[in-house]
Short mmCIF file of N, CA and C in Angstrom, two decimals:
data_model
loop_
_atom_site.label_atom_id
_atom_site.label_comp_id
_atom_site.label_asym_id
_atom_site.label_seq_id
_atom_site.Cartn_x
_atom_site.Cartn_y
_atom_site.Cartn_z
N MET L 16 2.57 39.76 -34.05
CA MET L 16 3.97 38.82 -33.30
C MET L 16 3.47 37.69 -32.77
N SER L 17 1.58 37.49 -32.90
CA SER L 17 0.99 35.88 -32.62
C SER L 17 1.42 34.96 -34.06
N PHE L 18 1.44 35.63 -34.88
CA PHE L 18 1.82 35.16 -35.94
C PHE L 18 3.04 34.44 -36.31
N LEU L 19 4.34 35.10 -35.10
CA LEU L 19 5.46 34.76 -35.26
C LEU L 19 5.48 33.79 -34.16
N ALA L 20 5.31 33.60 -33.27
CA ALA L 20 4.99 32.64 -32.17
C ALA L 20 4.49 31.95 -32.69
N SER L 21 3.21 31.65 -33.59
CA SER L 21 2.89 30.28 -34.33
C SER L 21 3.42 29.65 -35.54
N ALA L 22 4.06 30.71 -35.87
CA ALA L 22 4.97 30.01 -37.08
C ALA L 22 6.68 29.33 -36.40
N LEU L 23 6.68 29.86 -35.63
CA LEU L 23 8.19 29.00 -34.25
C LEU L 23 7.58 28.05 -33.94
N LYS L 24 6.28 27.85 -33.40
CA LYS L 24 6.16 26.85 -32.43
C LYS L 24 5.67 25.91 -34.01
N GLU L 25 5.66 25.58 -34.42
CA GLU L 25 5.10 25.28 -35.74
C GLU L 25 6.15 24.38 -36.34
N LEU L 26 7.34 25.60 -36.84
CA LEU L 26 8.36 25.19 -37.29
C LEU L 26 9.62 24.17 -36.30
N ILE L 27 9.46 23.83 -35.24
CA ILE L 27 9.99 23.29 -34.02
C ILE L 27 9.35 21.81 -33.81
N GLY L 28 7.85 21.99 -34.37
CA GLY L 28 6.88 20.91 -34.22
C GLY L 28 7.30 19.88 -35.68
N MET L 29 8.19 20.69 -36.54
CA MET L 29 8.48 19.80 -37.59
C MET L 29 9.29 18.69 -37.22
N PHE L 30 10.59 19.44 -36.81
CA PHE L 30 11.53 18.82 -36.07
C PHE L 30 11.52 17.95 -34.65
N ILE L 31 10.92 18.13 -33.89
CA ILE L 31 10.44 17.55 -32.84
C ILE L 31 8.96 17.25 -32.02
N ASP L 32 8.62 15.98 -32.20
CA ASP L 32 7.76 16.41 -31.90
C ASP L 32 6.90 16.27 -30.90
N ASP L 33 8.08 15.23 -29.86
CA ASP L 33 7.78 15.50 -28.60
C ASP L 33 8.82 15.92 -27.27
N GLY L 34 8.71 17.17 -27.49
CA GLY L 34 9.64 18.19 -26.56
C GLY L 34 10.44 17.36 -25.52
N ALA L 35 9.17 16.67 -24.28
CA ALA L 35 10.62 16.05 -22.94
C ALA L 35 11.33 14.71 -23.74
N LEU L 36 11.02 14.64 -25.02
CA LEU L 36 11.86 13.11 -25.41
C LEU L 36 13.18 14.30 -25.98
N ALA L 37 12.56 14.76 -27.07
CA ALA L 37 14.61 15.49 -27.02
C ALA L 37 14.97 16.33 -25.93
N LEU L 38 14.05 17.04 -24.70
CA LEU L 38 15.35 17.41 -23.81
C LEU L 38 15.54 16.55 -23.06
N LEU L 39 15.09 15.44 -22.63
CA LEU L 39 15.76 14.42 -21.23
C LEU L 39 16.42 13.39 -22.59
N SER L 40 16.40 13.53 -23.46
CA SER L 40 17.57 12.99 -24.14
C SER L 40 19.03 13.55 -24.30
N ILE L 41 19.18 15.06 -24.19
CA ILE L 41 20.30 15.60 -24.88
C ILE L 41 20.61 16.28 -23.06
N LEU L 42 19.77 16.25 -22.28
CA LEU L 42 20.23 15.61 -20.98
C LEU L 42 20.88 14.67 -20.34
N LEU L 43 20.33 13.10 -21.06
CA LEU L 43 20.80 12.26 -20.25
C LEU L 43 22.46 12.07 -21.40
N ILE L 44 22.56 12.44 -22.16
CA ILE L 44 23.85 12.21 -23.31
C ILE L 44 24.93 13.73 -22.53
N ALA L 45 24.44 14.43 -22.39
CA ALA L 45 25.03 15.51 -21.46
C ALA L 45 25.51 15.13 -19.87
N ILE L 46 24.82 14.29 -19.23
CA ILE L 46 25.24 14.12 -18.55
C ILE L 46 26.07 12.73 -18.11
N ILE L 47 26.06 12.22 -18.78
CA ILE L 47 26.69 10.44 -19.35
C ILE L 47 28.15 10.84 -20.17
N ALA L 48 28.36 11.92 -20.90
CA ALA L 48 29.33 12.82 -21.67
C ALA L 48 30.34 13.46 -20.26
N ALA L 49 29.74 14.03 -19.23
CA ALA L 49 30.73 14.49 -18.45
C ALA L 49 30.64 13.48 -17.18
N ALA L 50 30.50 12.75 -17.39
CA ALA L 50 30.81 11.25 -16.34
C ALA L 50 31.48 10.58 -16.87
N VAL L 51 32.09 10.71 -18.41
CA VAL L 51 33.32 9.90 -19.11
C VAL L 51 34.14 10.98 -18.89
N GLU L 52 33.87 11.82 -19.49
CA GLU L 52 34.84 13.32 -19.20
C GLU L 52 35.85 13.48 -18.03
N PHE L 53 34.64 13.64 -16.99
CA PHE L 53 35.49 14.20 -15.69
C PHE L 53 35.47 13.54 -14.74
N ALA L 54 34.38 12.32 -14.61
CA ALA L 54 34.46 11.60 -13.54
C ALA L 54 35.43 9.86 -13.59
N GLY L 55 35.96 10.30 -14.83
CA GLY L 55 36.75 8.80 -15.13
C GLY L 55 35.35 7.96 -15.11
N LEU L 56 34.52 7.78 -15.59
CA LEU L 56 33.54 6.82 -15.43
C LEU L 56 34.43 5.78 -16.96
N PRO L 57 34.29 4.35 -16.83
CA PRO L 57 34.47 4.03 -18.86
C PRO L 57 33.57 4.22 -19.15
N GLY L 58 34.06 4.05 -20.58
CA GLY L 58 33.43 4.03 -21.43
C GLY L 58 32.40 3.31 -21.87
N LEU L 59 32.78 1.87 -21.74
CA LEU L 59 31.62 0.64 -22.12
C LEU L 59 30.49 1.50 -21.20
N THR L 60 30.63 1.23 -19.67
CA THR L 60 29.98 1.78 -18.58
C THR L 60 28.51 2.89 -18.78
N GLY L 61 29.72 4.00 -19.52
CA GLY L 61 28.52 5.05 -19.93
C GLY L 61 27.91 4.86 -21.13
N GLY L 62 28.57 3.82 -22.10
CA GLY L 62 27.51 3.43 -23.48
C GLY L 62 26.77 2.58 -22.43
N LEU L 63 27.11 1.68 -21.61
CA LEU L 63 25.84 0.75 -21.70
C LEU L 63 24.74 1.67 -20.23
N LEU L 64 25.19 2.88 -19.87
CA LEU L 64 24.26 3.48 -19.50
C LEU L 64 23.20 4.71 -19.84
N LEU L 65 24.14 4.93 -20.75
CA LEU L 65 23.36 5.46 -22.21
C LEU L 65 22.16 4.51 -23.03
N LEU L 66 22.85 3.95 -22.97
CA LEU L 66 21.76 3.03 -24.18
C LEU L 66 20.19 2.55 -22.76
N ALA L 67 20.71 2.24 -21.26
CA ALA L 67 19.43 2.29 -20.79
C ALA L 67 18.73 3.60 -20.51
N GLY L 68 19.40 4.59 -20.18
CA GLY L 68 18.62 5.31 -20.20
C GLY L 68 17.84 5.76 -21.42
N CYS L 69 18.36 5.88 -22.90
CA CYS L 69 17.28 6.04 -23.55
C CYS L 69 16.11 4.99 -23.95
N ILE L 70 16.11 3.88 -23.26
CA ILE L 70 15.17 3.23 -23.47
C ILE L 70 14.11 3.30 -22.33
N LEU L 71 15.07 3.67 -20.92
CA LEU L 71 13.89 4.52 -19.89
C LEU L 71 12.79 5.53 -20.72
N ILE L 72 13.86 6.45 -21.20
CA ILE L 72 13.01 7.47 -21.85
C ILE L 72 11.79 7.08 -22.88
N LEU L 73 12.22 6.38 -24.20
CA LEU L 73 11.62 5.99 -24.80
C LEU L 73 10.33 5.62 -24.52
N ALA L 74 10.58 4.54 -23.11
CA ALA L 74 9.03 3.73 -22.73
C ALA L 74 8.56 4.81 -22.45
N GLU L 75 9.36 5.59 -21.58
CA GLU L 75 8.35 6.71 -20.18
C GLU L 75 7.58 7.72 -21.51
N SER L 76 8.01 7.53 -22.66
CA SER L 76 7.54 8.71 -23.56
C SER L 76 6.32 8.29 -24.64
N THR L 77 6.68 6.51 -24.54
CA THR L 77 5.26 5.86 -25.27
C THR L 77 4.04 5.64 -23.86
N TRP L 78 4.51 5.89 -23.12
CA TRP L 78 3.56 5.30 -22.07
C TRP L 78 2.51 6.82 -22.07
N ARG L 79 3.30 7.86 -21.81
CA ARG L 79 2.73 8.90 -21.72
C ARG L 79 1.29 9.53 -22.99
N ALA L 80 2.40 9.33 -24.00
CA ALA L 80 1.65 8.95 -25.61
C ALA L 80 0.28 7.80 -25.49
N ALA L 81 0.63 6.70 -25.05
CA ALA L 81 -0.08 6.15 -25.21
C ALA L 81 -1.29 6.46 -24.28
N ARG L 82 -0.99 6.76 -22.81
CA ARG L 82 -1.67 7.41 -21.85
C ARG L 82 -3.61 7.96 -22.23
N GLY L 83 -2.65 9.14 -23.12
CA GLY L 83 -3.44 10.58 -23.80
C GLY L 83 -4.33 9.55 -24.46
N LYS L 84 -4.37 8.42 -25.65
CA LYS L 84 -5.37 8.32 -26.24
C LYS L 84 -6.04 7.05 -26.00
N ARG L 85 -7.60 7.37 -26.09
CA ARG L 85 -8.79 7.00 -25.88
C ARG L 85 -8.76 6.13 -26.38
N PRO L 86 -9.76 4.90 -26.51
CA PRO L 86 -10.71 4.24 -27.88
C PRO L 86 -11.48 5.00 -28.53
N SER L 87 -12.09 6.18 -27.77
CA SER L 87 -13.07 7.04 -28.35
C SER L 87 -11.82 7.94 -29.24
N ASP L 88 -10.91 8.29 -29.08
CA ASP L 88 -10.66 9.39 -29.63
C ASP L 88 -9.81 8.84 -31.30
N THR L 89 -9.93 7.42 -31.47
CA THR L 89 -9.47 7.19 -32.87
C THR L 89 -10.66 6.87 -33.95
#
């Protein structure tokens, strides 16, 4: 059973390196899509919010990755 869990983790790791980045991106897309579709948010505003959200998510992911590296780790 441990082998299967390890194999599954490696398989997912081939496609998704940062799980938090992927999860937050999917969540952002779902929220913006729902706001445009059901709340009447204009498409252009939704697009701008999506762009801003993606930039923030990427910046947070980059900051988190940089914080984890130390000069002695290289």
